[in-house]
Structure formats: C-alpha cells, structure tokens
Amino acid sequence: MQTRTVSTSPYKDQAPGTSGLRKRVGHFQQPHYLENFTQSIFDSLAADQRHSLLIGGDGRYYNDTAIQTILRMALGNGFRRIVVGQHGYLSTPAASLLIRKYQLDGGIILSASHNPGGPQGDFGIKFNTRNGGPAPERLTNRIYQLASSLEQYHIAELDPVPLHECATYQFGDSRIEIIDPVGDYSDLMEQLFDFELIREQFAAGELHIAYDAMHAITGPYAREIFQQRLGAPQSSLLNAEPLSDFGGAHPDPNLAHAEQLLAIMNQENGAPDLGAASDGDGDRNMILGRRFFVTPSDSLAVMVANAHRIPGYREGLLGVARSMPTSRAVDRVAERLEVTSYETPTGWKFFGNLLDDGRITFCGEESFGTGSGHIREKDGLWAILFWLNLLAVRRQSVAAIVASHWQEYGRDYYARYDYENIDSSIAEQLVSDLRGQLTELPGQRIADFVITRADDFCYKDPVDGSLSEHQGIRILFGEQARIVVRLSGTGTDGATLRLYFEQYEPPTGQLELPTEEFLQPLVEVGENLLPVCQKTGRSGPNVIT
Ligand code: VG1
Ligand code: CO
C-alpha cells in the first residue's frame, strides 16, 4: 500500500456549526474540500488518539464517495483499526454506541441530519470523540483553525473497498472491518426496555405503532427492532428503505414534514396508539398519539417523570439537562424528584461532560432530540421505544398520559417559529439590535407581560469550566413566560432565525387550549421586540414546531 502526500490550499469556510460541517453537496465536491476537512480532523487529534476510527453515514447522496476517500485517508494517516458500517450505513446513535463499545478513538459520521439530500441537497461531516459524543467546542475550534491554514493531506493509493458485505481486510499493519450496523444497537435497546411486554401486546393486537423512517437511515434498524424482535406487522413501518435522496423529501420528523404519518394518526377510526418518526441520521424523534402531538419538551418531562417504570432506568436518576431554548417542563419534574436540572447551550456536545461526570441521566432539546446516558448522542428510536414501553406499562393513550402529566405539573405551552433562509445581514442586524436593548428591557411592560430579565445566554461548563458565550437571547417574563431568540448553526443557505415561545399554565388553569391560540398574545410581544416580519417583508415563519 502506497501513501501519497498531496499539496492543497486551505478553504476558509470550514467552521463546524451546531453539529459538524454542513454544506451543499456541490460545495463538498470542490477539489480537496472533503480531504482538507478530514485531514484537519486527524491533525487535531493527539498522537495516541489516532489508532482506531469508526466511519459511517446516513446513506445520503455522496456518502459512498466520501467514505472511500476517508478510508484511504485514515490508512494514509496511519490508523490501525478502521471500522465501517455495512453499506457505509450508521445511524448517529449507533455510531456513538459503537465508538464506546469497541473503545475506538473516535468516529466520523457523514450526515446533514434532517436537511434534504440528493445531488442538489446537503451533505455533512461530524467528528465524535472517544466518549462517543460530538467533538466539544474546544476541538471543533481547533479543527477550524487547522483547516484555515492546511497545506497538505495524506492518502493511501487503494481501489475502493467493498462495503456491501461484512468482512475484514488487512492492508499492511492496518485492518478495515466492515460490520453489521444494526445488531449491537438493537441488543442495547433490548437491555433497556421490556421487549417481552411489548411483544405480547403487539401479538395480542392490544398495541399498535406506525413508524416513519422517512427513507432515511433508521429503516434497517426499525425492521430489526420492531418487526424481527418485537413482532410488529410489516405495515407498521413506512418508508423503511433508505434512499440517497430520501425520496425527494425532507427527512425532518415534525408536523410540517411528516405528512404521511400525520394523516395516519389523524384518522377518525383505527389510528395506531403511537405514531413516530426519525430524521435523516436517526437521532431525532417525533411522538404522536391519536390526533395528538407531544412537544419534544413535554416528551422529555414525561419520560423523566416515568423513568421508574422502564427497566433500564429503575435505579433512579442522577439529574437532568435541557438545552436553553427547551421549555422548562422538565425542570418542574426535576424539582419534584429533587435532582438538579442543568441548562446548556443548543447542541448535544454540551451534554457530554454532564453525562461523563455522572451528573445527569436524561437530557433533551426542543428540536425533537431526547437521550440518556446509554450513549452520547440523542437517540430517535430509543425515545420511541421508551414511549412504546410506557404505553405498554400504563395501558393508556399518549394523550391521556400527557394530560395527566399536565394535571400534575401544569403545562408549558410551547412553539418554535423558524424564519428560514433570510438575508444574513438582516438576521444579524435584528439580533444585534435586540442585544443592544438588553439592559433597558427589564421592568418594561408589553401588553400583559412584564420583562423581569433579559440576557445573552452564556454557559460555564460545570465540569471543565469552559465558557460558551452568545448562545441565544433570553427574555424572561417572571415565572410566567419566556421568549428566546437565536440564529441557527446548521443551515446551508442564508440565515435561519429561531424564535421560541413558552408560557406556563398551572394545573388549575386551562390545560387543553390549542397552542396557537394560547400563545398568540406572547407571539405579538415577540414581534414587538423583534420585528422580523417588518424587516424581512415576510408574513410569518416558514415552519412552526
Ligand atoms: C438544530 C437544533 C439543535 C440540534 C441541532 C442538531 O440546531 O436546533 O437543537 O442540536 O440542530 O441536530 P440549530 O443550530 O440549527 O438550531 V441534528 O438532528 O441536525 O444533528
Ligand atoms: Co439528526
């Protein structure tokens, strides 16, 4: 095996965002673009962390080509053990598990998550460290710095390695292992949840699920888990065949994009008990009951409140964490359970230290992300199995479980407004104008709301002391309500402005109103503070979740 060192010149735009480097496919196809970023990842690692590597992706367009390049570069950079998912497939949660289970130095996951795929779509690359979690900011900053001045990369001369069968190939001192991407993950799920109980209820026709893999990576996992191991009928799975363009759709499990599933769950008669979907790389989840949507923030709170009913979590909880824009519903449960609730910036990388340090058991984000200490990524199928297990134990509907939760803790009405692809300079101006008013806002009254606090969220990691500043603007209206404003770090076109609205209603209040109606006055306050429509000429957000 020959290795070549290739001269290159740096790209200045290789800054990882909330979850890795994401660009249009065409952008990645520029000469040396992928190679430069990959070399920068390798160069960012200490010498003793460059022995073993996991590689896989969500099967989107360009996955195959990129994997072959990264494989050759891993060999060219002296990695001794390289583990690859069969067909190049690995969901993000499975990748996290395998890094941990096989004690690898890290992993490269090829995915742009919920962004559309195909030749005109998006591609992405992220690096996870030894603990199985996304590279922390310290490392992503270093990767960016290295990429900005990179002059060469190393690559082995090699024919494409066949990925369609599980096999081992030896090249000099290095070994490439093509492994089953599904088995270990399914085994872990079987340890955490009561598969026997779910299987019995499926067999008796007492429990039904509709699961939409959205033509993304979780199809093969769902077949193994729901069909093979739990005995659900084939008809419970939708779009379970991974396609490189996700069938032309948006693999984003929310009310705007999972139309087919929504139609099934909204049927007058015969809808399944649980409707669920995952995103492109399998780390997100959406939970639906019959004509009922569970907000991800409520889902996290309900899961924490019911953890003692699930085999993997019977021993009790260490603590919980939520990203700052996630509603405060889980804080109420944590308080009742007398455990700490941490508030972190957006992005799973901030949960890693809390999990590693034994401070939390569960964590989640409003963006359809929920997870626990079983791995170091959010985990779509895990969350769905948790709910399935809960339905089997409580023998109640999703809606009834959530309603009883609200009756006990009150309800945090919640909505996120996304204004996608707006002119970057307008978006930045809007945010900086608001930032400029932060000191004068407290004490001001807008309609029925009095601002008690306004700040730019800054997080000090309690484990390593690192500081992350400017993580989003919080406008607090006492304990009653909150508006959060931040710019997305995962988009590939212009800027996406996110506005998060949340208002609390106590158990004695009105718990069953439509979210839109209940939040309308607060949304108007938002438009008053941040005149997005006025400044962009839009009539409203593109997506409301
Ligand atoms: C979005 C979500 C964030 C999530 C991130 C990655 O980031 O808001 O909560 O962690 O996507 O999820 P942003 O910066 O666009 O708001 V995934 O499934 O795309 O890895
Ligand atoms: Co994702």
JSON list of C-alpha atoms in Angstrom, two decimals, residues 92-291:
[
{"chain": "A", "resi": 92, "resn": "THR", "atom": "CA", "xyz": [-25.73, 8.70, 14.63]},
{"chain": "A", "resi": 93, "resn": "PRO", "atom": "CA", "xyz": [-26.84, 6.92, 17.83]},
{"chain": "A", "resi": 94, "resn": "ALA", "atom": "CA", "xyz": [-25.44, 3.58, 16.63]},
{"chain": "A", "resi": 95, "resn": "ALA", "atom": "CA", "xyz": [-22.14, 5.29, 15.80]},
{"chain": "A", "resi": 96, "resn": "SER", "atom": "CA", "xyz": [-22.00, 6.72, 19.31]},
{"chain": "A", "resi": 97, "resn": "LEU", "atom": "CA", "xyz": [-22.64, 3.28, 20.77]},
{"chain": "A", "resi": 98, "resn": "LEU", "atom": "CA", "xyz": [-20.04, 1.51, 18.62]},
{"chain": "A", "resi": 99, "resn": "ILE", "atom": "CA", "xyz": [-17.29, 4.00, 19.44]},
{"chain": "A", "resi": 100, "resn": "ARG", "atom": "CA", "xyz": [-17.94, 3.31, 23.10]},
{"chain": "A", "resi": 101, "resn": "LYS", "atom": "CA", "xyz": [-18.45, -0.42, 22.81]},
{"chain": "A", "resi": 102, "resn": "TYR", "atom": "CA", "xyz": [-15.34, -1.08, 20.71]},
{"chain": "A", "resi": 103, "resn": "GLN", "atom": "CA", "xyz": [-13.33, 1.58, 22.56]},
{"chain": "A", "resi": 104, "resn": "LEU", "atom": "CA", "xyz": [-12.39, 3.39, 19.39]},
{"chain": "A", "resi": 105, "resn": "ASP", "atom": "CA", "xyz": [-10.55, 6.71, 19.39]},
{"chain": "A", "resi": 106, "resn": "GLY", "atom": "CA", "xyz": [-13.38, 8.40, 17.56]},
{"chain": "A", "resi": 107, "resn": "GLY", "atom": "CA", "xyz": [-15.72, 8.33, 14.62]},
{"chain": "A", "resi": 108, "resn": "ILE", "atom": "CA", "xyz": [-16.58, 10.26, 11.50]},
{"chain": "A", "resi": 109, "resn": "ILE", "atom": "CA", "xyz": [-20.31, 10.44, 10.78]},
{"chain": "A", "resi": 110, "resn": "LEU", "atom": "CA", "xyz": [-21.42, 11.57, 7.35]},
{"chain": "A", "resi": 111, "resn": "SER", "atom": "CA", "xyz": [-24.75, 13.28, 7.59]},
{"chain": "A", "resi": 112, "resn": "ALA", "atom": "CA", "xyz": [-26.56, 16.56, 7.28]},
{"chain": "A", "resi": 113, "resn": "SER", "atom": "CA", "xyz": [-29.21, 15.15, 9.61]},
{"chain": "A", "resi": 114, "resn": "HIS", "atom": "CA", "xyz": [-32.70, 16.42, 8.78]},
{"chain": "A", "resi": 115, "resn": "ASN", "atom": "CA", "xyz": [-31.58, 18.55, 5.82]},
{"chain": "A", "resi": 116, "resn": "PRO", "atom": "CA", "xyz": [-32.68, 17.30, 2.37]},
{"chain": "A", "resi": 117, "resn": "GLY", "atom": "CA", "xyz": [-30.26, 15.10, 0.40]},
{"chain": "A", "resi": 118, "resn": "GLY", "atom": "CA", "xyz": [-29.53, 14.28, -3.23]},
{"chain": "A", "resi": 119, "resn": "PRO", "atom": "CA", "xyz": [-27.15, 15.97, -5.70]},
{"chain": "A", "resi": 120, "resn": "GLN", "atom": "CA", "xyz": [-28.79, 19.35, -5.03]},
{"chain": "A", "resi": 121, "resn": "GLY", "atom": "CA", "xyz": [-29.20, 18.71, -1.32]},
{"chain": "A", "resi": 122, "resn": "ASP", "atom": "CA", "xyz": [-26.93, 18.94, 1.69]},
{"chain": "A", "resi": 123, "resn": "PHE", "atom": "CA", "xyz": [-24.02, 16.88, 2.94]},
{"chain": "A", "resi": 124, "resn": "GLY", "atom": "CA", "xyz": [-22.23, 16.99, 6.24]},
{"chain": "A", "resi": 125, "resn": "ILE", "atom": "CA", "xyz": [-19.40, 15.57, 8.28]},
{"chain": "A", "resi": 126, "resn": "LYS", "atom": "CA", "xyz": [-19.07, 15.43, 12.03]},
{"chain": "A", "resi": 127, "resn": "PHE", "atom": "CA", "xyz": [-16.49, 14.02, 14.36]},
{"chain": "A", "resi": 128, "resn": "ASN", "atom": "CA", "xyz": [-17.24, 12.22, 17.60]},
{"chain": "A", "resi": 129, "resn": "THR", "atom": "CA", "xyz": [-14.62, 11.62, 20.27]},
{"chain": "A", "resi": 130, "resn": "ARG", "atom": "CA", "xyz": [-13.73, 8.61, 22.41]},
{"chain": "A", "resi": 131, "resn": "ASN", "atom": "CA", "xyz": [-16.71, 9.01, 24.71]},
{"chain": "A", "resi": 132, "resn": "GLY", "atom": "CA", "xyz": [-18.96, 8.59, 21.65]},
{"chain": "A", "resi": 133, "resn": "GLY", "atom": "CA", "xyz": [-20.15, 12.19, 21.77]},
{"chain": "A", "resi": 134, "resn": "PRO", "atom": "CA", "xyz": [-19.86, 15.12, 19.37]},
{"chain": "A", "resi": 135, "resn": "ALA", "atom": "CA", "xyz": [-16.49, 16.89, 19.47]},
{"chain": "A", "resi": 136, "resn": "PRO", "atom": "CA", "xyz": [-16.60, 19.64, 22.10]},
{"chain": "A", "resi": 137, "resn": "GLU", "atom": "CA", "xyz": [-16.14, 23.28, 21.08]},
{"chain": "A", "resi": 138, "resn": "ARG", "atom": "CA", "xyz": [-12.50, 23.25, 22.08]},
{"chain": "A", "resi": 139, "resn": "LEU", "atom": "CA", "xyz": [-11.87, 20.60, 19.42]},
{"chain": "A", "resi": 140, "resn": "THR", "atom": "CA", "xyz": [-14.14, 21.98, 16.70]},
{"chain": "A", "resi": 141, "resn": "ASN", "atom": "CA", "xyz": [-12.39, 25.36, 17.10]},
{"chain": "A", "resi": 142, "resn": "ARG", "atom": "CA", "xyz": [-9.07, 23.63, 16.69]},
{"chain": "A", "resi": 143, "resn": "ILE", "atom": "CA", "xyz": [-10.25, 21.75, 13.58]},
{"chain": "A", "resi": 144, "resn": "TYR", "atom": "CA", "xyz": [-11.40, 25.02, 12.06]},
{"chain": "A", "resi": 145, "resn": "GLN", "atom": "CA", "xyz": [-8.09, 26.68, 12.88]},
{"chain": "A", "resi": 146, "resn": "LEU", "atom": "CA", "xyz": [-6.11, 23.84, 11.30]},
{"chain": "A", "resi": 147, "resn": "ALA", "atom": "CA", "xyz": [-8.35, 23.79, 8.22]},
{"chain": "A", "resi": 148, "resn": "SER", "atom": "CA", "xyz": [-7.79, 27.51, 7.72]},
{"chain": "A", "resi": 149, "resn": "SER", "atom": "CA", "xyz": [-4.08, 27.02, 7.15]},
{"chain": "A", "resi": 150, "resn": "LEU", "atom": "CA", "xyz": [-3.84, 23.44, 5.87]},
{"chain": "A", "resi": 151, "resn": "GLU", "atom": "CA", "xyz": [-1.17, 22.79, 3.25]},
{"chain": "A", "resi": 152, "resn": "GLN", "atom": "CA", "xyz": [-1.18, 19.05, 2.71]},
{"chain": "A", "resi": 153, "resn": "TYR", "atom": "CA", "xyz": [-3.00, 15.80, 3.33]},
{"chain": "A", "resi": 154, "resn": "HIS", "atom": "CA", "xyz": [-2.08, 12.13, 3.30]},
{"chain": "A", "resi": 155, "resn": "ILE", "atom": "CA", "xyz": [-3.92, 9.50, 1.35]},
{"chain": "A", "resi": 156, "resn": "ALA", "atom": "CA", "xyz": [-3.32, 5.83, 0.56]},
{"chain": "A", "resi": 157, "resn": "GLU", "atom": "CA", "xyz": [-3.45, 4.54, -3.03]},
{"chain": "A", "resi": 158, "resn": "LEU", "atom": "CA", "xyz": [-6.16, 1.94, -2.97]},
{"chain": "A", "resi": 159, "resn": "ASP", "atom": "CA", "xyz": [-9.04, 0.54, -5.00]},
{"chain": "A", "resi": 160, "resn": "PRO", "atom": "CA", "xyz": [-12.49, 1.11, -3.50]},
{"chain": "A", "resi": 161, "resn": "VAL", "atom": "CA", "xyz": [-13.09, -1.19, -0.53]},
{"chain": "A", "resi": 162, "resn": "PRO", "atom": "CA", "xyz": [-16.28, -3.27, -0.96]},
{"chain": "A", "resi": 163, "resn": "LEU", "atom": "CA", "xyz": [-18.77, -2.28, 1.72]},
{"chain": "A", "resi": 164, "resn": "HIS", "atom": "CA", "xyz": [-21.73, -4.49, 0.82]},
{"chain": "A", "resi": 165, "resn": "GLU", "atom": "CA", "xyz": [-20.62, -7.45, 2.93]},
{"chain": "A", "resi": 166, "resn": "CYS", "atom": "CA", "xyz": [-19.36, -7.79, 6.47]},
{"chain": "A", "resi": 167, "resn": "ALA", "atom": "CA", "xyz": [-15.68, -8.72, 6.12]},
{"chain": "A", "resi": 168, "resn": "THR", "atom": "CA", "xyz": [-12.19, -7.82, 7.30]},
{"chain": "A", "resi": 169, "resn": "TYR", "atom": "CA", "xyz": [-9.42, -6.55, 5.05]},
{"chain": "A", "resi": 170, "resn": "GLN", "atom": "CA", "xyz": [-5.77, -6.22, 6.00]},
{"chain": "A", "resi": 171, "resn": "PHE", "atom": "CA", "xyz": [-3.58, -3.54, 4.42]},
{"chain": "A", "resi": 172, "resn": "GLY", "atom": "CA", "xyz": [-0.06, -3.70, 5.82]},
{"chain": "A", "resi": 173, "resn": "ASP", "atom": "CA", "xyz": [-0.38, -3.05, 9.57]},
{"chain": "A", "resi": 174, "resn": "SER", "atom": "CA", "xyz": [-3.89, -1.69, 9.22]},
{"chain": "A", "resi": 175, "resn": "ARG", "atom": "CA", "xyz": [-7.19, -3.50, 9.31]},
{"chain": "A", "resi": 176, "resn": "ILE", "atom": "CA", "xyz": [-10.54, -2.45, 7.90]},
{"chain": "A", "resi": 177, "resn": "GLU", "atom": "CA", "xyz": [-13.59, -4.15, 9.42]},
{"chain": "A", "resi": 178, "resn": "ILE", "atom": "CA", "xyz": [-16.96, -3.92, 7.72]},
{"chain": "A", "resi": 179, "resn": "ILE", "atom": "CA", "xyz": [-19.54, -4.62, 10.43]},
{"chain": "A", "resi": 180, "resn": "ASP", "atom": "CA", "xyz": [-23.29, -5.03, 10.85]},
{"chain": "A", "resi": 181, "resn": "PRO", "atom": "CA", "xyz": [-24.52, -1.54, 11.81]},
{"chain": "A", "resi": 182, "resn": "VAL", "atom": "CA", "xyz": [-27.75, -2.74, 13.40]},
{"chain": "A", "resi": 183, "resn": "GLY", "atom": "CA", "xyz": [-27.09, -5.69, 15.77]},
{"chain": "A", "resi": 184, "resn": "ASP", "atom": "CA", "xyz": [-25.24, -4.09, 18.69]},
{"chain": "A", "resi": 185, "resn": "TYR", "atom": "CA", "xyz": [-27.65, -1.18, 18.78]},
{"chain": "A", "resi": 186, "resn": "SER", "atom": "CA", "xyz": [-30.68, -3.46, 18.80]},
{"chain": "A", "resi": 187, "resn": "ASP", "atom": "CA", "xyz": [-29.13, -5.52, 21.61]},
{"chain": "A", "resi": 188, "resn": "LEU", "atom": "CA", "xyz": [-28.71, -2.41, 23.72]},
{"chain": "A", "resi": 189, "resn": "MET", "atom": "CA", "xyz": [-32.35, -1.43, 23.18]},
{"chain": "A", "resi": 190, "resn": "GLU", "atom": "CA", "xyz": [-33.39, -4.89, 24.26]},
{"chain": "A", "resi": 191, "resn": "GLN", "atom": "CA", "xyz": [-31.47, -4.45, 27.51]},
{"chain": "A", "resi": 192, "resn": "LEU", "atom": "CA", "xyz": [-33.07, -1.09, 28.31]},
{"chain": "A", "resi": 193, "resn": "PHE", "atom": "CA", "xyz": [-36.71, -1.82, 27.52]},
{"chain": "A", "resi": 194, "resn": "ASP", "atom": "CA", "xyz": [-39.25, -4.52, 28.27]},
{"chain": "A", "resi": 195, "resn": "PHE", "atom": "CA", "xyz": [-39.32, -6.19, 24.85]},
{"chain": "A", "resi": 196, "resn": "GLU", "atom": "CA", "xyz": [-41.29, -9.14, 26.19]},
{"chain": "A", "resi": 197, "resn": "LEU", "atom": "CA", "xyz": [-44.17, -6.98, 27.36]},
{"chain": "A", "resi": 198, "resn": "ILE", "atom": "CA", "xyz": [-44.29, -5.02, 24.11]},
{"chain": "A", "resi": 199, "resn": "ARG", "atom": "CA", "xyz": [-44.08, -8.23, 22.07]},
{"chain": "A", "resi": 200, "resn": "GLU", "atom": "CA", "xyz": [-47.01, -9.73, 23.99]},
{"chain": "A", "resi": 201, "resn": "GLN", "atom": "CA", "xyz": [-49.18, -6.69, 23.44]},
{"chain": "A", "resi": 202, "resn": "PHE", "atom": "CA", "xyz": [-48.28, -6.49, 19.74]},
{"chain": "A", "resi": 203, "resn": "ALA", "atom": "CA", "xyz": [-49.14, -10.17, 19.35]},
{"chain": "A", "resi": 204, "resn": "ALA", "atom": "CA", "xyz": [-52.46, -9.75, 21.14]},
{"chain": "A", "resi": 205, "resn": "GLY", "atom": "CA", "xyz": [-53.35, -6.77, 18.94]},
{"chain": "A", "resi": 206, "resn": "GLU", "atom": "CA", "xyz": [-53.53, -4.55, 22.04]},
{"chain": "A", "resi": 207, "resn": "LEU", "atom": "CA", "xyz": [-50.82, -2.16, 20.91]},
{"chain": "A", "resi": 208, "resn": "HIS", "atom": "CA", "xyz": [-50.12, -0.68, 17.50]},
{"chain": "A", "resi": 209, "resn": "ILE", "atom": "CA", "xyz": [-47.40, 1.57, 16.18]},
{"chain": "A", "resi": 210, "resn": "ALA", "atom": "CA", "xyz": [-46.86, 3.44, 12.92]},
{"chain": "A", "resi": 211, "resn": "TYR", "atom": "CA", "xyz": [-43.22, 4.27, 12.41]},
{"chain": "A", "resi": 212, "resn": "ASP", "atom": "CA", "xyz": [-41.96, 6.50, 9.60]},
{"chain": "A", "resi": 213, "resn": "ALA", "atom": "CA", "xyz": [-38.26, 6.13, 8.76]},
{"chain": "A", "resi": 214, "resn": "MET", "atom": "CA", "xyz": [-38.64, 8.86, 6.12]},
{"chain": "A", "resi": 215, "resn": "HIS", "atom": "CA", "xyz": [-36.46, 6.89, 3.67]},
{"chain": "A", "resi": 216, "resn": "ALA", "atom": "CA", "xyz": [-33.50, 7.62, 5.91]},
{"chain": "A", "resi": 217, "resn": "ILE", "atom": "CA", "xyz": [-31.06, 5.58, 7.97]},
{"chain": "A", "resi": 218, "resn": "THR", "atom": "CA", "xyz": [-33.39, 4.12, 10.61]},
{"chain": "A", "resi": 219, "resn": "GLY", "atom": "CA", "xyz": [-35.26, 1.85, 8.17]},
{"chain": "A", "resi": 220, "resn": "PRO", "atom": "CA", "xyz": [-32.95, -1.15, 8.71]},
{"chain": "A", "resi": 221, "resn": "TYR", "atom": "CA", "xyz": [-32.89, -0.56, 12.47]},
{"chain": "A", "resi": 222, "resn": "ALA", "atom": "CA", "xyz": [-36.67, -0.33, 12.64]},
{"chain": "A", "resi": 223, "resn": "ARG", "atom": "CA", "xyz": [-37.06, -3.56, 10.67]},
{"chain": "A", "resi": 224, "resn": "GLU", "atom": "CA", "xyz": [-34.79, -5.41, 13.04]},
{"chain": "A", "resi": 225, "resn": "ILE", "atom": "CA", "xyz": [-36.28, -3.95, 16.22]},
{"chain": "A", "resi": 226, "resn": "PHE", "atom": "CA", "xyz": [-40.00, -3.50, 15.51]},
{"chain": "A", "resi": 227, "resn": "GLN", "atom": "CA", "xyz": [-40.53, -6.35, 13.07]},
{"chain": "A", "resi": 228, "resn": "GLN", "atom": "CA", "xyz": [-37.94, -9.02, 13.88]},
{"chain": "A", "resi": 229, "resn": "ARG", "atom": "CA", "xyz": [-37.53, -8.62, 17.62]},
{"chain": "A", "resi": 230, "resn": "LEU", "atom": "CA", "xyz": [-40.94, -7.22, 18.63]},
{"chain": "A", "resi": 231, "resn": "GLY", "atom": "CA", "xyz": [-43.13, -8.86, 16.02]},
{"chain": "A", "resi": 232, "resn": "ALA", "atom": "CA", "xyz": [-44.90, -5.76, 14.73]},
{"chain": "A", "resi": 233, "resn": "PRO", "atom": "CA", "xyz": [-46.52, -6.27, 11.33]},
{"chain": "A", "resi": 234, "resn": "GLN", "atom": "CA", "xyz": [-44.71, -5.01, 8.26]},
{"chain": "A", "resi": 235, "resn": "SER", "atom": "CA", "xyz": [-47.48, -2.49, 7.71]},
{"chain": "A", "resi": 236, "resn": "SER", "atom": "CA", "xyz": [-46.37, -0.59, 10.82]},
{"chain": "A", "resi": 237, "resn": "LEU", "atom": "CA", "xyz": [-43.28, 0.63, 9.01]},
{"chain": "A", "resi": 238, "resn": "LEU", "atom": "CA", "xyz": [-43.39, 3.45, 6.48]},
{"chain": "A", "resi": 239, "resn": "ASN", "atom": "CA", "xyz": [-40.61, 4.49, 4.12]},
{"chain": "A", "resi": 240, "resn": "ALA", "atom": "CA", "xyz": [-38.21, 1.96, 5.63]},
{"chain": "A", "resi": 241, "resn": "GLU", "atom": "CA", "xyz": [-35.97, 1.73, 2.57]},
{"chain": "A", "resi": 242, "resn": "PRO", "atom": "CA", "xyz": [-33.02, 4.15, 2.84]},
{"chain": "A", "resi": 243, "resn": "LEU", "atom": "CA", "xyz": [-32.77, 6.26, -0.31]},
{"chain": "A", "resi": 244, "resn": "SER", "atom": "CA", "xyz": [-29.89, 8.56, -1.16]},
{"chain": "A", "resi": 245, "resn": "ASP", "atom": "CA", "xyz": [-32.27, 11.48, -1.74]},
{"chain": "A", "resi": 246, "resn": "PHE", "atom": "CA", "xyz": [-34.81, 10.45, 0.95]},
{"chain": "A", "resi": 247, "resn": "GLY", "atom": "CA", "xyz": [-37.35, 10.09, -1.82]},
{"chain": "A", "resi": 248, "resn": "GLY", "atom": "CA", "xyz": [-37.01, 13.79, -2.59]},
{"chain": "A", "resi": 249, "resn": "ALA", "atom": "CA", "xyz": [-38.49, 14.67, 0.80]},
{"chain": "A", "resi": 250, "resn": "HIS", "atom": "CA", "xyz": [-37.27, 16.46, 3.87]},
{"chain": "A", "resi": 251, "resn": "PRO", "atom": "CA", "xyz": [-36.26, 13.81, 6.45]},
{"chain": "A", "resi": 252, "resn": "ASP", "atom": "CA", "xyz": [-37.33, 16.00, 9.33]},
{"chain": "A", "resi": 253, "resn": "PRO", "atom": "CA", "xyz": [-39.76, 14.44, 11.79]},
{"chain": "A", "resi": 254, "resn": "ASN", "atom": "CA", "xyz": [-42.10, 17.30, 12.60]},
{"chain": "A", "resi": 255, "resn": "LEU", "atom": "CA", "xyz": [-45.65, 18.39, 11.87]},
{"chain": "A", "resi": 256, "resn": "ALA", "atom": "CA", "xyz": [-44.58, 20.19, 8.71]},
{"chain": "A", "resi": 257, "resn": "HIS", "atom": "CA", "xyz": [-42.68, 17.35, 7.07]},
{"chain": "A", "resi": 258, "resn": "ALA", "atom": "CA", "xyz": [-44.11, 14.03, 8.26]},
{"chain": "A", "resi": 259, "resn": "GLU", "atom": "CA", "xyz": [-47.41, 14.43, 6.39]},
{"chain": "A", "resi": 260, "resn": "GLN", "atom": "CA", "xyz": [-47.97, 10.77, 5.61]},
{"chain": "A", "resi": 261, "resn": "LEU", "atom": "CA", "xyz": [-47.63, 9.73, 9.24]},
{"chain": "A", "resi": 262, "resn": "LEU", "atom": "CA", "xyz": [-49.79, 12.60, 10.36]},
{"chain": "A", "resi": 263, "resn": "ALA", "atom": "CA", "xyz": [-52.58, 11.50, 8.04]},
{"chain": "A", "resi": 264, "resn": "ILE", "atom": "CA", "xyz": [-52.48, 8.03, 9.58]},
{"chain": "A", "resi": 265, "resn": "MET", "atom": "CA", "xyz": [-52.57, 9.37, 13.13]},
{"chain": "A", "resi": 266, "resn": "ASN", "atom": "CA", "xyz": [-55.38, 11.81, 12.35]},
{"chain": "A", "resi": 267, "resn": "GLN", "atom": "CA", "xyz": [-57.77, 9.16, 11.00]},
{"chain": "A", "resi": 268, "resn": "GLU", "atom": "CA", "xyz": [-61.21, 9.17, 12.58]},
{"chain": "A", "resi": 269, "resn": "ASN", "atom": "CA", "xyz": [-61.05, 5.46, 13.30]},
{"chain": "A", "resi": 270, "resn": "GLY", "atom": "CA", "xyz": [-58.37, 2.85, 13.66]},
{"chain": "A", "resi": 271, "resn": "ALA", "atom": "CA", "xyz": [-55.33, 5.06, 14.15]},
{"chain": "A", "resi": 272, "resn": "PRO", "atom": "CA", "xyz": [-52.46, 3.26, 15.93]},
{"chain": "A", "resi": 273, "resn": "ASP", "atom": "CA", "xyz": [-51.66, 4.01, 19.57]},
{"chain": "A", "resi": 274, "resn": "LEU", "atom": "CA", "xyz": [-48.30, 5.52, 18.79]},
{"chain": "A", "resi": 275, "resn": "GLY", "atom": "CA", "xyz": [-47.08, 7.37, 15.72]},
{"chain": "A", "resi": 276, "resn": "ALA", "atom": "CA", "xyz": [-43.38, 8.09, 15.49]},
{"chain": "A", "resi": 277, "resn": "ALA", "atom": "CA", "xyz": [-40.69, 9.19, 13.07]},
{"chain": "A", "resi": 278, "resn": "SER", "atom": "CA", "xyz": [-36.96, 9.86, 12.96]},
{"chain": "A", "resi": 279, "resn": "ASP", "atom": "CA", "xyz": [-34.73, 12.15, 10.92]},
{"chain": "A", "resi": 280, "resn": "GLY", "atom": "CA", "xyz": [-32.01, 11.56, 8.30]},
{"chain": "A", "resi": 281, "resn": "ASP", "atom": "CA", "xyz": [-29.37, 10.26, 10.71]},
{"chain": "A", "resi": 282, "resn": "GLY", "atom": "CA", "xyz": [-31.75, 8.75, 13.28]},
{"chain": "A", "resi": 283, "resn": "ASP", "atom": "CA", "xyz": [-31.05, 10.93, 16.28]},
{"chain": "A", "resi": 284, "resn": "ARG", "atom": "CA", "xyz": [-34.35, 12.85, 16.33]},
{"chain": "A", "resi": 285, "resn": "ASN", "atom": "CA", "xyz": [-37.81, 11.60, 17.22]},
{"chain": "A", "resi": 286, "resn": "MET", "atom": "CA", "xyz": [-41.37, 12.78, 16.91]},
{"chain": "A", "resi": 287, "resn": "ILE", "atom": "CA", "xyz": [-44.04, 11.30, 19.18]},
{"chain": "A", "resi": 288, "resn": "LEU", "atom": "CA", "xyz": [-47.71, 11.34, 18.19]},
{"chain": "A", "resi": 289, "resn": "GLY", "atom": "CA", "xyz": [-50.80, 9.90, 19.75]},
{"chain": "A", "resi": 290, "resn": "ARG", "atom": "CA", "xyz": [-54.16, 9.66, 18.00]},
{"chain": "A", "resi": 291, "resn": "ARG", "atom": "CA", "xyz": [-54.82, 13.22, 16.80]}
]
